[in-house]
């Protein structure tokens, strides 16, 4: 049987005072009783095992959820409609014909360039500025003096010297007379519109 340990009186008195202050009540061990059974080495009661079993177990810390970001879907590829390909092929051809038609309308609106036609067909004989050379002068109103009638001027450029004959007058008889070799005929080489543009330039542009 385990030994008995004696408890000093002053410790017992202090224990009683604390229990009374805490309102625990109950009788303290009798004054004559000075022994408390020692518990050293005693086996734990069955209740201790139950308390230990019922003790709360620290909950395992759950790992943070892993957020999976889905890949961003690629935008669908835009396919070129089948009808666009023929349009792309025809577009340059259409533009070519359109520009050609536009150029023809512009030329028709403005008419032939009399200055350019004169430089190409007449300047070699009458001079670049109409001052004369192998042919008579036309600048500074000389053309109007030689041909008072514009219709006679146009007729002269159309038929040339051959339409009048060598030695015969043309335009104003006092000024114009056909010399040998004279004026070439431009009928057939130039259109009526081109001849009219040259005559207009000789009468008003020189």
Short mmCIF file of C-alpha atoms in Angstrom, two decimals:
data_model
loop_
_atom_site.label_atom_id
_atom_site.label_comp_id
_atom_site.label_asym_id
_atom_site.label_seq_id
_atom_site.Cartn_x
_atom_site.Cartn_y
_atom_site.Cartn_z
CA UNK A 1 0.00 0.00 0.00
CA UNK A 2 1.42 3.44 -0.93
CA UNK A 3 2.76 5.60 1.83
CA UNK A 4 0.90 8.55 3.42
CA UNK A 5 2.20 12.10 3.11
CA UNK A 6 1.49 14.49 5.95
CA UNK A 7 0.18 17.95 4.96
CA UNK A 8 1.09 20.88 7.20
CA UNK A 9 -1.77 22.60 9.01
CA UNK A 10 -1.15 26.00 7.49
CA UNK A 11 -1.54 24.60 3.99
CA UNK A 12 -4.84 23.01 4.89
CA UNK A 13 -6.07 26.26 6.39
CA UNK A 14 -5.10 28.15 3.23
CA UNK A 15 -6.93 25.60 1.09
CA UNK A 16 -10.09 26.02 3.15
CA UNK A 17 -9.96 29.80 2.84
CA UNK A 18 -9.59 29.62 -0.96
CA UNK A 19 -12.49 27.21 -1.35
CA UNK A 20 -14.67 29.46 0.83
CA UNK A 21 -13.69 32.53 -1.21
CA UNK A 22 -14.52 30.72 -4.45
CA UNK A 23 -17.84 29.48 -3.07
CA UNK A 24 -16.97 25.90 -3.77
CA UNK A 25 -18.31 24.74 -0.48
CA UNK A 26 -17.83 21.24 0.76
CA UNK A 27 -15.95 20.13 3.78
CA UNK A 28 -12.26 20.20 3.76
CA UNK A 29 -10.45 17.24 5.17
CA UNK A 30 -10.89 16.91 8.89
CA UNK A 31 -8.37 18.67 11.04
CA UNK A 32 -7.24 15.41 12.42
CA UNK A 33 -6.72 14.12 9.01
CA UNK A 34 -3.28 15.15 7.93
CA UNK A 35 -2.65 12.63 5.30
CA UNK A 36 -3.51 12.68 1.65
CA UNK A 37 -3.16 9.53 -0.36
CA UNK A 38 -0.25 9.93 -2.73
CA UNK A 39 -1.04 9.61 -6.36
CA UNK A 40 2.47 9.22 -7.53
CA UNK A 41 2.70 6.19 -9.67
CA UNK A 42 -1.03 5.49 -9.68
CA UNK A 43 -2.61 4.32 -12.88
CA UNK A 44 -4.94 6.84 -14.57
CA UNK A 45 -8.61 6.29 -14.09
CA UNK A 46 -10.72 4.95 -16.94
CA UNK A 47 -12.45 8.37 -17.14
CA UNK A 48 -9.16 10.04 -18.11
CA UNK A 49 -8.89 7.80 -21.15
CA UNK A 50 -12.40 8.77 -22.21
CA UNK A 51 -11.64 12.46 -21.72
CA UNK A 52 -8.51 12.11 -23.79
CA UNK A 53 -10.51 10.38 -26.54
CA UNK A 54 -13.09 13.13 -26.52
CA UNK A 55 -10.50 15.90 -26.66
CA UNK A 56 -10.95 18.00 -29.83
CA UNK A 57 -8.59 17.13 -32.58
CA UNK A 58 -7.15 20.10 -34.42
CA UNK A 59 -8.79 20.25 -37.78
CA UNK A 60 -6.45 19.78 -40.68
CA UNK A 61 -5.83 22.98 -42.56
CA UNK A 62 -7.42 22.63 -45.96
CA UNK A 63 -5.15 23.70 -48.83
CA UNK A 64 -6.14 26.79 -50.80
CA UNK A 65 -8.14 25.89 -53.89
CA UNK A 66 -6.19 26.12 -57.13
CA UNK A 67 -7.88 28.43 -59.57
CA UNK A 68 -7.49 27.16 -63.13
CA UNK A 69 -7.85 29.93 -65.72
CA UNK A 70 -9.16 28.47 -68.97
CA UNK A 71 -7.28 29.57 -72.11
CA UNK A 72 -8.83 32.47 -73.98
CA UNK A 73 -10.56 31.15 -77.09
CA UNK A 74 -9.06 32.35 -80.35
CA UNK A 75 -11.36 34.40 -82.56
CA UNK A 76 -12.58 32.43 -85.52
CA UNK A 77 -10.73 33.07 -88.75
CA UNK A 78 -12.69 35.14 -91.19
CA UNK A 79 -12.84 33.40 -94.51
CA UNK A 80 -12.99 35.48 -97.66
CA UNK A 81 -16.33 34.89 -99.34
CA UNK A 82 -16.08 33.03 -102.60
CA UNK A 83 -17.76 35.83 -104.56
CA UNK A 84 -15.02 38.33 -103.59
CA UNK A 85 -12.32 36.60 -105.65
CA UNK A 86 -13.98 37.19 -109.06
CA UNK A 87 -14.60 40.81 -108.07
CA UNK A 88 -10.94 41.31 -107.24
CA UNK A 89 -9.96 39.87 -110.61
CA UNK A 90 -12.43 41.99 -112.59
CA UNK A 91 -11.81 45.24 -110.69
CA UNK A 92 -8.50 46.20 -112.41
CA UNK A 93 -10.01 45.51 -115.85
CA UNK A 94 -13.04 47.62 -115.03
CA UNK A 95 -10.81 50.45 -113.78
CA UNK A 96 -8.80 50.35 -117.02
CA UNK A 97 -11.87 50.67 -119.21
CA UNK A 98 -13.37 53.28 -116.90
CA UNK A 99 -10.29 55.48 -117.11
CA UNK A 100 -10.18 55.02 -120.87
CA UNK A 101 -13.80 56.07 -121.23
CA UNK A 102 -13.25 59.00 -118.89
CA UNK A 103 -10.25 60.13 -120.94
CA UNK A 104 -12.25 59.94 -124.16
CA UNK A 105 -15.06 62.00 -122.66
CA UNK A 106 -12.55 64.58 -121.44
CA UNK A 107 -10.95 64.82 -124.89
CA UNK A 108 -14.36 65.11 -126.52
CA UNK A 109 -15.30 67.90 -124.13
CA UNK A 110 -12.16 69.95 -124.70
CA UNK A 111 -11.70 69.11 -128.39
CA UNK A 112 -8.42 68.83 -130.32
CA UNK A 113 -5.51 71.00 -129.25
CA UNK A 114 -4.92 73.51 -132.04
CA UNK A 115 -1.51 74.60 -130.73
CA UNK A 116 -0.18 71.04 -130.68
CA UNK A 117 -1.59 70.29 -134.12
CA UNK A 118 -0.03 73.47 -135.53
CA UNK A 119 3.36 72.62 -134.04
CA UNK A 120 3.21 69.12 -135.55
CA UNK A 121 1.82 69.91 -138.99
CA UNK A 122 2.36 73.60 -139.81
CA UNK A 123 5.33 75.01 -137.88
CA UNK A 124 7.91 73.54 -140.31
CA UNK A 125 6.73 75.94 -143.07
CA UNK A 126 5.07 78.81 -141.20
CA UNK A 127 7.49 78.99 -138.22
CA UNK A 128 7.06 77.83 -134.64
CA UNK A 129 5.34 81.10 -133.71
CA UNK A 130 3.70 81.68 -137.10
CA UNK A 131 6.25 84.27 -138.17
CA UNK A 132 6.70 82.72 -141.60
CA UNK A 133 9.35 80.68 -143.39
CA UNK A 134 8.81 78.59 -146.49
CA UNK A 135 5.16 79.62 -146.15
CA UNK A 136 3.69 83.05 -145.46
CA UNK A 137 3.40 84.54 -141.98
CA UNK A 138 0.21 83.82 -140.05
CA UNK A 139 0.87 85.53 -136.70
CA UNK A 140 -0.26 88.98 -135.56
CA UNK A 141 -3.47 88.87 -137.55
CA UNK A 142 -1.85 87.98 -140.92
CA UNK A 143 -4.04 84.85 -141.21
CA UNK A 144 -7.22 86.93 -140.99
CA UNK A 145 -5.89 89.42 -143.54
CA UNK A 146 -5.11 86.63 -146.00
CA UNK A 147 -8.43 84.85 -145.31
CA UNK A 148 -11.16 87.37 -144.44
CA UNK A 149 -13.59 84.44 -144.47
CA UNK A 150 -12.90 81.65 -141.98
CA UNK A 151 -14.68 79.20 -144.30
CA UNK A 152 -12.20 80.00 -147.08
CA UNK A 153 -9.38 79.43 -144.60
CA UNK A 154 -10.72 75.99 -143.67
CA UNK A 155 -11.23 75.11 -147.34
CA UNK A 156 -7.64 76.10 -148.10
CA UNK A 157 -6.21 73.85 -145.37
CA UNK A 158 -8.45 70.98 -146.53
CA UNK A 159 -7.52 71.06 -150.23
CA UNK A 160 -4.22 72.93 -150.36
CA UNK A 161 -2.72 74.44 -153.50
CA UNK A 162 -3.92 71.62 -155.74
CA UNK A 163 -7.56 72.59 -155.09
CA UNK A 164 -6.87 76.06 -156.56
CA UNK A 165 -4.09 75.52 -159.10
CA UNK A 166 -0.68 77.11 -159.54
CA UNK A 167 -0.81 80.86 -160.16
CA UNK A 168 -4.42 81.27 -159.03
CA UNK A 169 -5.36 83.43 -156.02
CA UNK A 170 -6.79 82.13 -152.73
CA UNK A 171 -8.44 84.00 -149.88
CA UNK A 172 -7.91 87.74 -150.51
CA UNK A 173 -6.72 87.89 -154.15
CA UNK A 174 -4.54 90.87 -153.31
CA UNK A 175 -2.57 88.84 -150.76
CA UNK A 176 -2.79 85.16 -151.63
CA UNK A 177 -1.64 83.55 -154.83
CA UNK A 178 -0.61 79.93 -155.35
CA UNK A 179 3.07 79.44 -155.98
CA UNK A 180 4.70 76.34 -157.36
CA UNK A 181 4.89 73.61 -154.77
CA UNK A 182 2.64 75.56 -152.34
CA UNK A 183 0.33 74.34 -149.62
CA UNK A 184 -0.17 70.56 -149.03
CA UNK A 185 -3.70 69.21 -148.60
CA UNK A 186 -4.49 67.94 -145.07
CA UNK A 187 -7.82 66.35 -145.98
CA UNK A 188 -7.53 62.68 -145.06
CA UNK A 189 -4.45 63.28 -142.89
CA UNK A 190 -6.42 65.25 -140.28
CA UNK A 191 -10.06 65.14 -139.26
CA UNK A 192 -12.42 68.04 -139.86
CA UNK A 193 -12.31 68.81 -136.12
CA UNK A 194 -8.50 68.91 -136.13
CA UNK A 195 -8.38 71.19 -139.20
CA UNK A 196 -10.94 73.50 -137.56
CA UNK A 197 -8.79 73.61 -134.41
CA UNK A 198 -5.69 74.56 -136.45
CA UNK A 199 -7.55 77.33 -138.30
CA UNK A 200 -8.91 78.69 -135.01
CA UNK A 201 -5.42 78.72 -133.52
CA UNK A 202 -3.90 80.45 -136.57
CA UNK A 203 -6.58 83.16 -136.49
CA UNK A 204 -6.81 83.71 -132.73
CA UNK A 205 -3.86 82.06 -131.00
CA UNK A 206 -0.85 83.34 -132.95
#
